[in-house]
XYZ file of C-alpha atoms in Angstrom:
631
model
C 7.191 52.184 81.986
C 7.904 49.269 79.757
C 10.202 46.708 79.785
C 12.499 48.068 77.331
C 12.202 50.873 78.880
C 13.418 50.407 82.472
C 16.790 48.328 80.214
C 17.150 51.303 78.172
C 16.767 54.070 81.956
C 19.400 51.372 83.290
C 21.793 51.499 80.358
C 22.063 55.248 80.513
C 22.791 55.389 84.225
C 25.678 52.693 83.462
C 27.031 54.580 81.237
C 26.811 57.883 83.449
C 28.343 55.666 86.284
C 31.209 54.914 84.031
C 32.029 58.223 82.160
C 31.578 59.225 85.898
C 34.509 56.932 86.847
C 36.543 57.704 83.905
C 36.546 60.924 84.119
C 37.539 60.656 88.052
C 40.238 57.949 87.047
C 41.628 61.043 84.658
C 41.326 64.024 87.511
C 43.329 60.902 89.629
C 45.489 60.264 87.288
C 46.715 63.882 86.685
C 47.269 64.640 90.192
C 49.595 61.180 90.353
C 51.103 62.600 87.811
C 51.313 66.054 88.907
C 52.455 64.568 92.520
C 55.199 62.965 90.746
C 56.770 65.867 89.171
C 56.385 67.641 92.104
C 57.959 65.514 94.444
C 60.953 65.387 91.903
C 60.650 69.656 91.941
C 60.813 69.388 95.207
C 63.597 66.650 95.171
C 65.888 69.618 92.849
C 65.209 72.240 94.869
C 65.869 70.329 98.049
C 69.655 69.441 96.467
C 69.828 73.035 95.111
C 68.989 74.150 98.667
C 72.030 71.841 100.153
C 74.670 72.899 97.866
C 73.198 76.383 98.763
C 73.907 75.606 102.245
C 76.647 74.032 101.942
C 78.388 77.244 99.741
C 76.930 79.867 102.400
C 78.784 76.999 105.168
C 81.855 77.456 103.188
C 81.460 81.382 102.703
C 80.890 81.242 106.889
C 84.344 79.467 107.630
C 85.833 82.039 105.204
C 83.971 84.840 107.644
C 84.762 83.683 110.512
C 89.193 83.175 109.841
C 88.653 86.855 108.644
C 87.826 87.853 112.281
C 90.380 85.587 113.810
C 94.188 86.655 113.978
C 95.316 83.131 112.065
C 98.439 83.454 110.388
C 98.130 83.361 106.500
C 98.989 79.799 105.802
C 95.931 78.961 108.627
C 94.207 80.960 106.456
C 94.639 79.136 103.563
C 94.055 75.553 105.241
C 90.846 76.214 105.737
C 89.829 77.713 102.799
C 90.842 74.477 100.399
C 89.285 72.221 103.283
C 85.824 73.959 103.324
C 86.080 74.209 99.648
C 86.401 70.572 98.547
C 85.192 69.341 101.389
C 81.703 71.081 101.619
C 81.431 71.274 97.777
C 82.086 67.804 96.750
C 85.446 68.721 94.662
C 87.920 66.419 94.508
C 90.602 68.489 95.805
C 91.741 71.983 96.218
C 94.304 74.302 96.455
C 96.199 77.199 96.630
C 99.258 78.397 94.492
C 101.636 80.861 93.799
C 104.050 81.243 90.334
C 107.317 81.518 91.219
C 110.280 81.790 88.810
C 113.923 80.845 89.130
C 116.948 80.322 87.210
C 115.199 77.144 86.429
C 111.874 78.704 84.904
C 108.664 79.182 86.449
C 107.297 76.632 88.754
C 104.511 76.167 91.334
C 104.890 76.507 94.604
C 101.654 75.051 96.637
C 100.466 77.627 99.518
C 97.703 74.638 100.824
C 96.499 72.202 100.074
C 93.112 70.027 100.661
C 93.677 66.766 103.278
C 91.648 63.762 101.288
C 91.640 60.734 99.502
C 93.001 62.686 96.081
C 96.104 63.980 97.486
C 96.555 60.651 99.588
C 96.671 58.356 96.061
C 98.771 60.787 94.206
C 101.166 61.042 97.040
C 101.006 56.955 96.631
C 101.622 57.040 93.339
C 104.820 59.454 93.156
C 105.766 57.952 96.449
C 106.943 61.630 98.211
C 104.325 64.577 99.149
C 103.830 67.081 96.559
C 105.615 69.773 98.421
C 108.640 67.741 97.901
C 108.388 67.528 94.092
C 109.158 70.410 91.253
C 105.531 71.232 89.516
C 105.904 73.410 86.652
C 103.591 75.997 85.676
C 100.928 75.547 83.150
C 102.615 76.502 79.957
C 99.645 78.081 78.013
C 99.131 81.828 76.964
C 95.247 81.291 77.697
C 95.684 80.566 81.144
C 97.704 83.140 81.478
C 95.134 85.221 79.241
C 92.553 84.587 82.078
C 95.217 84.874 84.923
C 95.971 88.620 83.455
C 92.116 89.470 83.045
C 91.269 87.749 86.207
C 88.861 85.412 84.361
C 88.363 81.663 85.746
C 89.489 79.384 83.319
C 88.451 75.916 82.903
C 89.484 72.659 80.895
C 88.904 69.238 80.607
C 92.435 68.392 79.183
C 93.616 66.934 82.468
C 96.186 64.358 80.696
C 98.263 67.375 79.082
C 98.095 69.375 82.660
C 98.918 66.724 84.478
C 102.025 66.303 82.279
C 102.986 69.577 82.109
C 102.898 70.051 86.088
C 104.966 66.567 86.761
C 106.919 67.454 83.640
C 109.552 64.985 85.822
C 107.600 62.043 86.912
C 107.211 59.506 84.109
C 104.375 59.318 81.432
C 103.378 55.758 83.562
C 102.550 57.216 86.643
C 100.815 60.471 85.029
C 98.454 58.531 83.143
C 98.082 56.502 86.641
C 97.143 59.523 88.259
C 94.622 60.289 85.442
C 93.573 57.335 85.465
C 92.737 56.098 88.794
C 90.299 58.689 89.627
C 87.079 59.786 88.331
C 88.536 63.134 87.627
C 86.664 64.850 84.791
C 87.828 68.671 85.136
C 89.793 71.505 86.576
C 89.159 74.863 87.714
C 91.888 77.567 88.215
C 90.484 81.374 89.987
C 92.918 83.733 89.863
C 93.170 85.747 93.254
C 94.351 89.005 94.434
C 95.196 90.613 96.971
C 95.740 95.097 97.361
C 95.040 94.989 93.790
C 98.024 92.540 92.969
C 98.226 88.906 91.544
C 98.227 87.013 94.929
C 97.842 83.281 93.286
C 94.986 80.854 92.044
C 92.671 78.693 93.692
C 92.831 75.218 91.623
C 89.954 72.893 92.197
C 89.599 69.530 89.940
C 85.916 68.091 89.912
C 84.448 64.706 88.755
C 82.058 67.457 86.870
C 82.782 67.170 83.199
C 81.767 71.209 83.077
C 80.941 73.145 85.968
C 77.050 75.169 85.994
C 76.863 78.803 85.605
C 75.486 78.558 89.005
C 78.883 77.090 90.389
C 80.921 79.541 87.956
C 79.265 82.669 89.765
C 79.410 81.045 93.623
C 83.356 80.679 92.609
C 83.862 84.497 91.635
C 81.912 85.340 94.957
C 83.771 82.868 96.492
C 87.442 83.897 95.193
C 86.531 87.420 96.366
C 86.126 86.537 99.662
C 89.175 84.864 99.765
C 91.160 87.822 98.476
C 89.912 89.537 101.696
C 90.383 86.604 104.078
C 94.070 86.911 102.618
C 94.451 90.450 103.055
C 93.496 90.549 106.371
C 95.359 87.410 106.942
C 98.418 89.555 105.708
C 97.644 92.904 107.762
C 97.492 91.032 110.947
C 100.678 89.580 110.355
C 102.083 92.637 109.517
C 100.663 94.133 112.310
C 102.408 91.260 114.963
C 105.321 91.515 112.875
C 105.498 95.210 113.614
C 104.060 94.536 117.444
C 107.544 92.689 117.665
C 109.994 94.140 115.224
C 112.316 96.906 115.962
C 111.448 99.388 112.588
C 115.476 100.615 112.328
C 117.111 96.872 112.555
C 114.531 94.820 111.232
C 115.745 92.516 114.525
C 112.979 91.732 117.222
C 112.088 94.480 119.841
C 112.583 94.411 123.848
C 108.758 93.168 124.173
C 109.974 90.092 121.815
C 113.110 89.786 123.501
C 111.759 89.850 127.189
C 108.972 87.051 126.373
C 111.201 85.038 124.810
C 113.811 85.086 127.603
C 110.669 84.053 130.410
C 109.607 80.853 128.225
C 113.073 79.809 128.252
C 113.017 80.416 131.854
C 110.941 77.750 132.147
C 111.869 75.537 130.109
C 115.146 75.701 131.575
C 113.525 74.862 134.712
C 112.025 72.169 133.366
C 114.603 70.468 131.434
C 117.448 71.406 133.452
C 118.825 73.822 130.260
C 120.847 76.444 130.954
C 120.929 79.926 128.551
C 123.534 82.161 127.986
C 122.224 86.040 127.214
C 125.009 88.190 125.362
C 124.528 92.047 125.772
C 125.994 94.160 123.183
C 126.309 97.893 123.630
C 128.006 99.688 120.249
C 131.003 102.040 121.778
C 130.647 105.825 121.002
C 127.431 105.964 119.491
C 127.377 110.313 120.556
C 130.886 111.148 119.160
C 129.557 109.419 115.764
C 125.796 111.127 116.087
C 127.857 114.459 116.895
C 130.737 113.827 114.435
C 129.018 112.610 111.385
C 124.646 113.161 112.537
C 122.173 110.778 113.367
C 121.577 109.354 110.216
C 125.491 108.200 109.963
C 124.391 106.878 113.631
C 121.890 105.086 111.939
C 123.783 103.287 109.728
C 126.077 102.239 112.558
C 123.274 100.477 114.441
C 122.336 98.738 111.685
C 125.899 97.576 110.568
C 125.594 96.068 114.668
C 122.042 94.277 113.791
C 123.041 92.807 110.858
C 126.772 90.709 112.192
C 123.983 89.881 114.851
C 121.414 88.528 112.175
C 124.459 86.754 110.073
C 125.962 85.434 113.605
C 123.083 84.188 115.236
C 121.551 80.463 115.143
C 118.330 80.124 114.028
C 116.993 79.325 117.633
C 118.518 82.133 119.157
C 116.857 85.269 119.930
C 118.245 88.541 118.874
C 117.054 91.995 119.794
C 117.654 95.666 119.801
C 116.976 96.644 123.353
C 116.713 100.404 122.804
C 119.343 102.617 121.232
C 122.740 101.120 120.771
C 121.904 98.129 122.904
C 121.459 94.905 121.958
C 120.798 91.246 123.378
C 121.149 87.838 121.990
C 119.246 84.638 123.546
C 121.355 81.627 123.332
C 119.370 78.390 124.603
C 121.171 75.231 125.155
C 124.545 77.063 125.635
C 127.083 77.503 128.765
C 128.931 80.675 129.623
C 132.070 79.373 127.389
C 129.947 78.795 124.319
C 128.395 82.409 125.256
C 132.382 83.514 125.010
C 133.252 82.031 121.946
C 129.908 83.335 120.335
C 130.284 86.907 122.421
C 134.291 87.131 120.818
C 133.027 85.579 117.041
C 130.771 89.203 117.456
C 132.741 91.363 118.752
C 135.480 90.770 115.831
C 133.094 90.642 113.186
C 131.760 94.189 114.336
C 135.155 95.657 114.619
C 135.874 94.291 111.024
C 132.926 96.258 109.759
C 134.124 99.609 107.533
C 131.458 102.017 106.864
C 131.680 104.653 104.309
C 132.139 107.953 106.459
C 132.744 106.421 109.598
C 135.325 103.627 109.236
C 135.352 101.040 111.791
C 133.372 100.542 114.760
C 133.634 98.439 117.682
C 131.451 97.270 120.614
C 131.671 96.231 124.572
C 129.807 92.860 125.500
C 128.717 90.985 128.359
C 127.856 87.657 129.131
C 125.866 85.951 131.525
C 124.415 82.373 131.908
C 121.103 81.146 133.835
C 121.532 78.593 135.486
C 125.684 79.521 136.737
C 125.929 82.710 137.139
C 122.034 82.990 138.450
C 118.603 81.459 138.911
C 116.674 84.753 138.381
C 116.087 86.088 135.049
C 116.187 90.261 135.996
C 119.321 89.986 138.043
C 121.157 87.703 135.010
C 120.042 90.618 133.044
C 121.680 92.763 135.468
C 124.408 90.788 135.580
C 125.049 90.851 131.282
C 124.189 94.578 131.759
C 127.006 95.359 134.205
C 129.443 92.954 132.841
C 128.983 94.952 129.493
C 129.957 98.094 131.443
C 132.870 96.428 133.037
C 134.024 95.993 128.717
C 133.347 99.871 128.465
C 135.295 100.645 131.686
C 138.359 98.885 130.743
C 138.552 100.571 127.347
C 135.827 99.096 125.496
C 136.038 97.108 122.237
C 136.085 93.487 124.585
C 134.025 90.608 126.143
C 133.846 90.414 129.396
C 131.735 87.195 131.740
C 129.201 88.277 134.445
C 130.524 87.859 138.611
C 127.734 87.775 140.839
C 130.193 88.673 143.118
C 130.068 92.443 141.786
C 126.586 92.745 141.579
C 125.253 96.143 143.092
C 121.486 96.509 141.879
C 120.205 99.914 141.758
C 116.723 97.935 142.389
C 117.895 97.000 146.039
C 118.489 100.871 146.198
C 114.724 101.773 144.668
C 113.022 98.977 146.906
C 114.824 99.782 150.238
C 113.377 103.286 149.536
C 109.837 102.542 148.689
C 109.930 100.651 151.740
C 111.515 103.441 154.270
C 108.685 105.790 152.294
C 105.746 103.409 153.141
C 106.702 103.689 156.933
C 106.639 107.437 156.856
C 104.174 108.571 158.787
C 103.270 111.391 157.494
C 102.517 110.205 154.087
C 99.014 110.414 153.020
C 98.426 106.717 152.572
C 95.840 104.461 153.412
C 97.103 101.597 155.940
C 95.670 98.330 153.146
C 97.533 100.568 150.305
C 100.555 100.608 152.179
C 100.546 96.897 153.161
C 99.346 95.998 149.800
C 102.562 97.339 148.559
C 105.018 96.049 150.704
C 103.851 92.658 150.243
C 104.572 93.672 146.184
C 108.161 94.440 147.426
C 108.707 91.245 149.125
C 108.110 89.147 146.643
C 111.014 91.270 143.686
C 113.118 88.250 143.913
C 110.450 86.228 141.653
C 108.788 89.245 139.702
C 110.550 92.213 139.380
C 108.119 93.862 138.031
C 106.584 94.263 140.577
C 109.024 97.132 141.693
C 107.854 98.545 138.475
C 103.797 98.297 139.842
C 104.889 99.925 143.337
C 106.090 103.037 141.563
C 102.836 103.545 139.244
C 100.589 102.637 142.316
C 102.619 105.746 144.307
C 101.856 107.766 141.184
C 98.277 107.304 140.922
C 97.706 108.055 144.673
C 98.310 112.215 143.628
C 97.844 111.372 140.000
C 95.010 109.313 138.965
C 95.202 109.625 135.266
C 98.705 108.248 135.804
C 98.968 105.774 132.966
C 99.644 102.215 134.483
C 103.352 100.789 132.551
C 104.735 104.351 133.065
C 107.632 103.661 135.266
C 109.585 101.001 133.598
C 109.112 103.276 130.122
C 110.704 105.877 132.052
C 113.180 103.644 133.107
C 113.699 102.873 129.664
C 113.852 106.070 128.251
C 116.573 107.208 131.245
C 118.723 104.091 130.664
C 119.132 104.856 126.322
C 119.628 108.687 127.351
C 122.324 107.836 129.664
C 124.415 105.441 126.969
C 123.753 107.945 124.907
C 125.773 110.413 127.285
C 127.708 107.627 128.126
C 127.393 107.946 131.770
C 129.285 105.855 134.243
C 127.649 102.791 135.678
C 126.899 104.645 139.160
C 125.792 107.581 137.220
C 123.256 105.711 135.347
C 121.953 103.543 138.391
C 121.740 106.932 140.397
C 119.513 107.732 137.316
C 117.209 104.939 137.582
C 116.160 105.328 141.262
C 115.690 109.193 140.845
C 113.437 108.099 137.867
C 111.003 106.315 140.373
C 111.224 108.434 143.161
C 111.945 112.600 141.697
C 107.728 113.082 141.930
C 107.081 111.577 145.454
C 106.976 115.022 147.068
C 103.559 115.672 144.404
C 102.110 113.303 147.274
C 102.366 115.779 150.044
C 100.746 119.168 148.472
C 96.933 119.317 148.536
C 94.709 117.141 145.800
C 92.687 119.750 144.676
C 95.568 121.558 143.540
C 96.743 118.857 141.601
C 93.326 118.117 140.419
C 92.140 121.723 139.549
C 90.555 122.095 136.308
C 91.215 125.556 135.942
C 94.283 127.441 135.458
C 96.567 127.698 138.857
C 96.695 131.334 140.557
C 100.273 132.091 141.690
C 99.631 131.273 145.247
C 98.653 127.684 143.839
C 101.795 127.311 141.203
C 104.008 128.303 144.298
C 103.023 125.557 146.051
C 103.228 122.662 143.274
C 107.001 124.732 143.575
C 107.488 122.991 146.472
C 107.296 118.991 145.506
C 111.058 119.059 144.610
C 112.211 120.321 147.904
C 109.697 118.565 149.766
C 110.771 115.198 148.269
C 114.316 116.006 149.191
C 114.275 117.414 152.594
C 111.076 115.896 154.169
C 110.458 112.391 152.227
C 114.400 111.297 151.253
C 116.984 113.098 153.106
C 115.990 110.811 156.261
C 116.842 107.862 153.814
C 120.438 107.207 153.988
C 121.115 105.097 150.747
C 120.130 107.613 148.761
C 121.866 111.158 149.752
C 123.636 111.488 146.815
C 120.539 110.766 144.540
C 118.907 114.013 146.277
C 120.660 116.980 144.160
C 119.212 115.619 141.191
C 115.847 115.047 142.193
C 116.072 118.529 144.245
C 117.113 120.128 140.693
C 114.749 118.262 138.201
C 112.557 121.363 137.518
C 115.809 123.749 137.029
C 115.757 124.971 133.159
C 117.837 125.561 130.653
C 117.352 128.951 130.379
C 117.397 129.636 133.978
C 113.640 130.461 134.426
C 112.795 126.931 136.511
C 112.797 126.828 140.451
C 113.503 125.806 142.908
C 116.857 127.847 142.597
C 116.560 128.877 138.972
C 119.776 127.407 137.659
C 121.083 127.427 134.421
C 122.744 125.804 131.921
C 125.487 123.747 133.043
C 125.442 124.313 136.536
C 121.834 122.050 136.516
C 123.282 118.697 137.467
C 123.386 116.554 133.804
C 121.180 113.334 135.500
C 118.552 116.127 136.864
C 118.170 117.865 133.253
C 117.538 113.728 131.786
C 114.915 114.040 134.604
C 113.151 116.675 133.454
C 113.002 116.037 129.512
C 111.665 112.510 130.912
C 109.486 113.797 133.093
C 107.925 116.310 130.606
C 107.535 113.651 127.931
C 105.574 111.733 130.354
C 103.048 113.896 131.048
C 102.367 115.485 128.404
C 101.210 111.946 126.826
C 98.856 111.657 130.204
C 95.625 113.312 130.314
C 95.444 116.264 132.796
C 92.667 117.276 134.524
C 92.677 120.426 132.404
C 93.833 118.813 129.365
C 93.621 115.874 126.631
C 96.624 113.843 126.663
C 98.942 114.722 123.723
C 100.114 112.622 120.659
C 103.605 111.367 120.735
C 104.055 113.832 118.102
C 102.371 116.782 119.450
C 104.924 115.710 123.005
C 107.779 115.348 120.789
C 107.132 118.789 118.609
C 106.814 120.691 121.903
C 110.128 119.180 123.331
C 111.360 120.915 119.821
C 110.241 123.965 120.754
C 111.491 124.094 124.485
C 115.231 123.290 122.820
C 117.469 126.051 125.212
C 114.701 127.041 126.965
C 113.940 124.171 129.091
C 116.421 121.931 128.055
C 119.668 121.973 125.988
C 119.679 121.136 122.371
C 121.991 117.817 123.254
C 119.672 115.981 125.448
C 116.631 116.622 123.586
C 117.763 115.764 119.688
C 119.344 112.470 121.583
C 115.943 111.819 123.872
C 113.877 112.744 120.202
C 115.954 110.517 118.475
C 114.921 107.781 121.448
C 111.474 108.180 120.966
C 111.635 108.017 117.557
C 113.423 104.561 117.371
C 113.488 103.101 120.996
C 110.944 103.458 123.446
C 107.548 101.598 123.980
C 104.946 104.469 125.041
């Protein structure tokens, strides 16, 4: 090969070593450049992906105060805290339109806690609670309010305005323009179908995405269910607490209130006064005029309670025509004054139909008249019945003095029972139980416990509560009847003891599945006399509590036992007994038998009226059940 030749061989591999390198350079150079808009793909989705996250983190926080029991305005924190927050808005929150003789105005539900709220509290110097902010004056807001359509604008100098129509035009425009606020948002939310409010959010975003538009529809909706929950559990405590006739709080309310101020009393050194109110011939109106006039007349009492009490105090409606009101940080005389302020503003009360009514108090103060909170109970409860003794219509202050508890009565008797030798119960049971009895004086209660622990020995579907229900059914059925004092307390022990003979007849006749043979019903016969002549009648303290427990299975008709009795010659404490008693367990499971409704109990009682029972007791124990008692 020539000279020329190897130049020329070399030239063309020079040239294939540099279109070689070129075209590798190009291949490089797309992949760079590929890399690059990947990496800023990647970069997008990556922020896409957090804002994802940091919606379904929002969303979560939503979830998660739907499953808790947070009261509504809880609810609503944390929804305009997630939200701006977690979704970089400015601030967020929550209002309702409200409209008085004034116009229509905002009123803010919640609000978000930041730097926003911080500089325009700053610049109107006073929170925005404590300022007037109008509504938004403008038919398409309230276009997309109607049609439930999210409306947005980016005229925040004329909303501003319109909102703080009185702040001046200088510290508006400050407001404006201090921030880097670009936009606002307003959602409309329901809740059960109804205009609940709007969610307002205002954004630094001069326009917000279609993206954000559809996360805030999902997101409104699950707001409207965080508030409707919200709202159902409150209305479900409210109703956990509230007495359904009065609209006052209930017995549970009542008794948890009294124990916390118990201790604070012991803590601070604070006495309480507690006023019990019992409304004076509550039968002679439900017989006179029916119980719906009745009705009326226990609501006339709740509501001189409602306009008489402070807002600290506690008021209740006990059960039936009894009431209570908690008075913390007051002495027996302020409980006077306060009892007397009552009593006349009841007896001033006319209602149509019925005229006037009146109503015998009692007063009693922790930390004078005693240190225990069930005997100061005891001791309003019997100085109420002092009032009714000496002709009703009057206040009257606890004496200790005077205390007789029918509990001393009911405990010396579980007691002398728990030493009876022949009583089927096991030796730990027994001691387990005394030691329950010695300890009344700080939880009396636990009298309460003994009586359902006896129970469930011959009974074990006996439903654990059952005795102090009982005790609060007999207690409204005897001020219905307006029984004497003694009467009533004799009552209340034959409550807790009229079964105790069920624990001497044989288990597996208690227990049978199957329907009784006569030689089997004949025995269960038995438990009444048993209870009086082998378990009681040894027990001194309570001979004259016998006859009624002896009698508690007499009917009305004169087809019960032991001595089939009828009618009026059944003692009128033993025939309370039995309508009790029946109620009872017919809402208990039975060995042979589902436990009943309170419906299905109360429909049955209906059709037992002058059969079992006379048509007196049971329309007054029906009308208990109905309005009173816990079960």
């Amino acid at each position: 090969m020539g000279f020329w030749d190897k130049i020329n061989n070399f030239k063309n591999q020079l040239d294939a070593v540099e279109s070689n390198i070129y075209t590798t350079r190009r291949d490089f150079m797309e992949v760079y450049e590929k890399n690059i808009q990947l990496e800023a793909e990647i970069k997008e989705r990556t922020a896409e992906l957090e804002v994802a996250n940091r919606r379904l983190v929002t969303v979560q926080h939503i979830w998660e105060m739907m499953n808790s029991s947070q009261p509504l305005a809880n609810v609503l924190d944390s929804i305009v805290n997630s939200l701006q927050g977690e979704l970089g808005y400015l601030f967020s929150c929550i209002i309702q339109k409200k409209i008085d003789n004034k116009g229509a105005y905002l009123e803010i539900l919640a609000d978000s806690k930041c730097d926003f709220a911080d500089d325009i509290t700053s610049i109107i110097g006073r929170s925005l609670y404590d300022v007037r902010l109008n509504w938004f004056q403008d038919d398409d807001i309230e276009y997309h309010i109607l049609n439930n359509k999210i409306y947005q604008s980016r005229d925040i100098y004329d909303a501003m305005n319109i909102v703080f129509m009185d702040l001046p035009e200088k510290s508006v425009s400050k407001i404006c323009n201090t921030t880097s606020l670009s936009s606002y948002l307003l959602i409309p939310l329901k809740s059960n179908g109804l205009h609940f409010g709007s969610l307002i959010v205002l954004s630094e975003r001069p326009e917000a995405t279609e993206t954000e538009l559809n996360f805030l529809k999902l997101f409104s909706k699950q707001i409207e269910l965080a508030i409707t929950i919200a709202n159902l559990f409150q209305t479900v405590k409210s109703q956990a607490i509230t007495d359904g006739l009065t609209g006052l709080n209930n017995r549970r309310y009542f008794e948890e209130e009294a124990q916390k101020e118990v201790l604070r009393s012991q803590r601070q050194g604070q006495k309480f006064t507690v006023i019990g109110l019992d409304l004076d011939h509550l039968k002679q109106i439900n017989d006179k005029f029916g119980h719906s006039c009745g009705d009326i007349a226990i609501k006339s009492v709740a509501e001189v309670l409602k306009t008489n009490a402070r807002s600290i105090d506690t008021a209740a409606r006990m059960g039936g025509e009894e009431f209570n009101l908690l008075l913390p940080g007051v002495e027996h005389k302020g409980g006077l004054v306060a009892a007397e302020r009552i009593r006349k503003a009841i007896a001033d009360v006319n209602i149509d139909v019925i005229g006037h009514i009146t109503a015998s108090i009692g007063v009693a103060t922790f930390g004078e008249h005693s240190d225990n909170l069930n005997e100061l109970m005891e001791l309003t409860d019997q100085a109420m019945y002092s009032s009714k003794k000496n002709g009703r219509n009057r206040v009257t202050l606890a004496n200790p003095e005077e205390l007789e508890s029918w509990q001393d009565i009911a405990i010396s008797s579980f007691v002398e029972i728990l030493k009876n030798k022949k009583m089927p119960i096991d030796k730990s049971v027994s001691e387990h139980m005394n030691k329950m009895l010695d300890k009344l004086s700080l939880d009396h209660d636990a009298l309460y416990t003994v009586s359902d622990m006896l129970s469930a020995l011959y009974n074990p579907n006996h439903r654990k509560g059952s005795a102090k229900n009982k005790i609060i059914a007999a207690n409204s059925l005897a001020k219905r009847f307006e029984l004497s004092k003694e009467d009533t307390d004799k009552l209340k022990v034959a409550i807790l003891l009229y079964d105790i003979g069920n624990m001497m007849l044989p288990k597996e006749i208690l227990q049978k599945r199957t329907p009784l043979t006569d030689e089997e019903t004949n025995i269960i016969k038995t438990h009444p006399i048993i209870a009086a002549k082998e378990i009681l009648k040894p027990i001194s303290i309570v001979q004259d509590i016998i006859p009624i427990i002896e009698h508690h299975h007499e009917n009305w008709d004169g087809t019960g036992y032991p001595d089939n009795r009828s009618g009026q010659n059944i003692p009128l404490c033993s025939q309370m007994v039995l309508i009790i008693d029946a109620y009872f367990a017919l809402i208990e499971p039975r060995p042979y038998r589902k436990a009943k409704t309170k419906e299905e109990a109360i429909q049955i009682i209906r059709d037992n009226i002058d059969i079992k029972w006379n048509s007196k007791i049971a329309e007054e124990f029906i009308s208990i059940l109905a309005n009173d008692v816990e079960v």
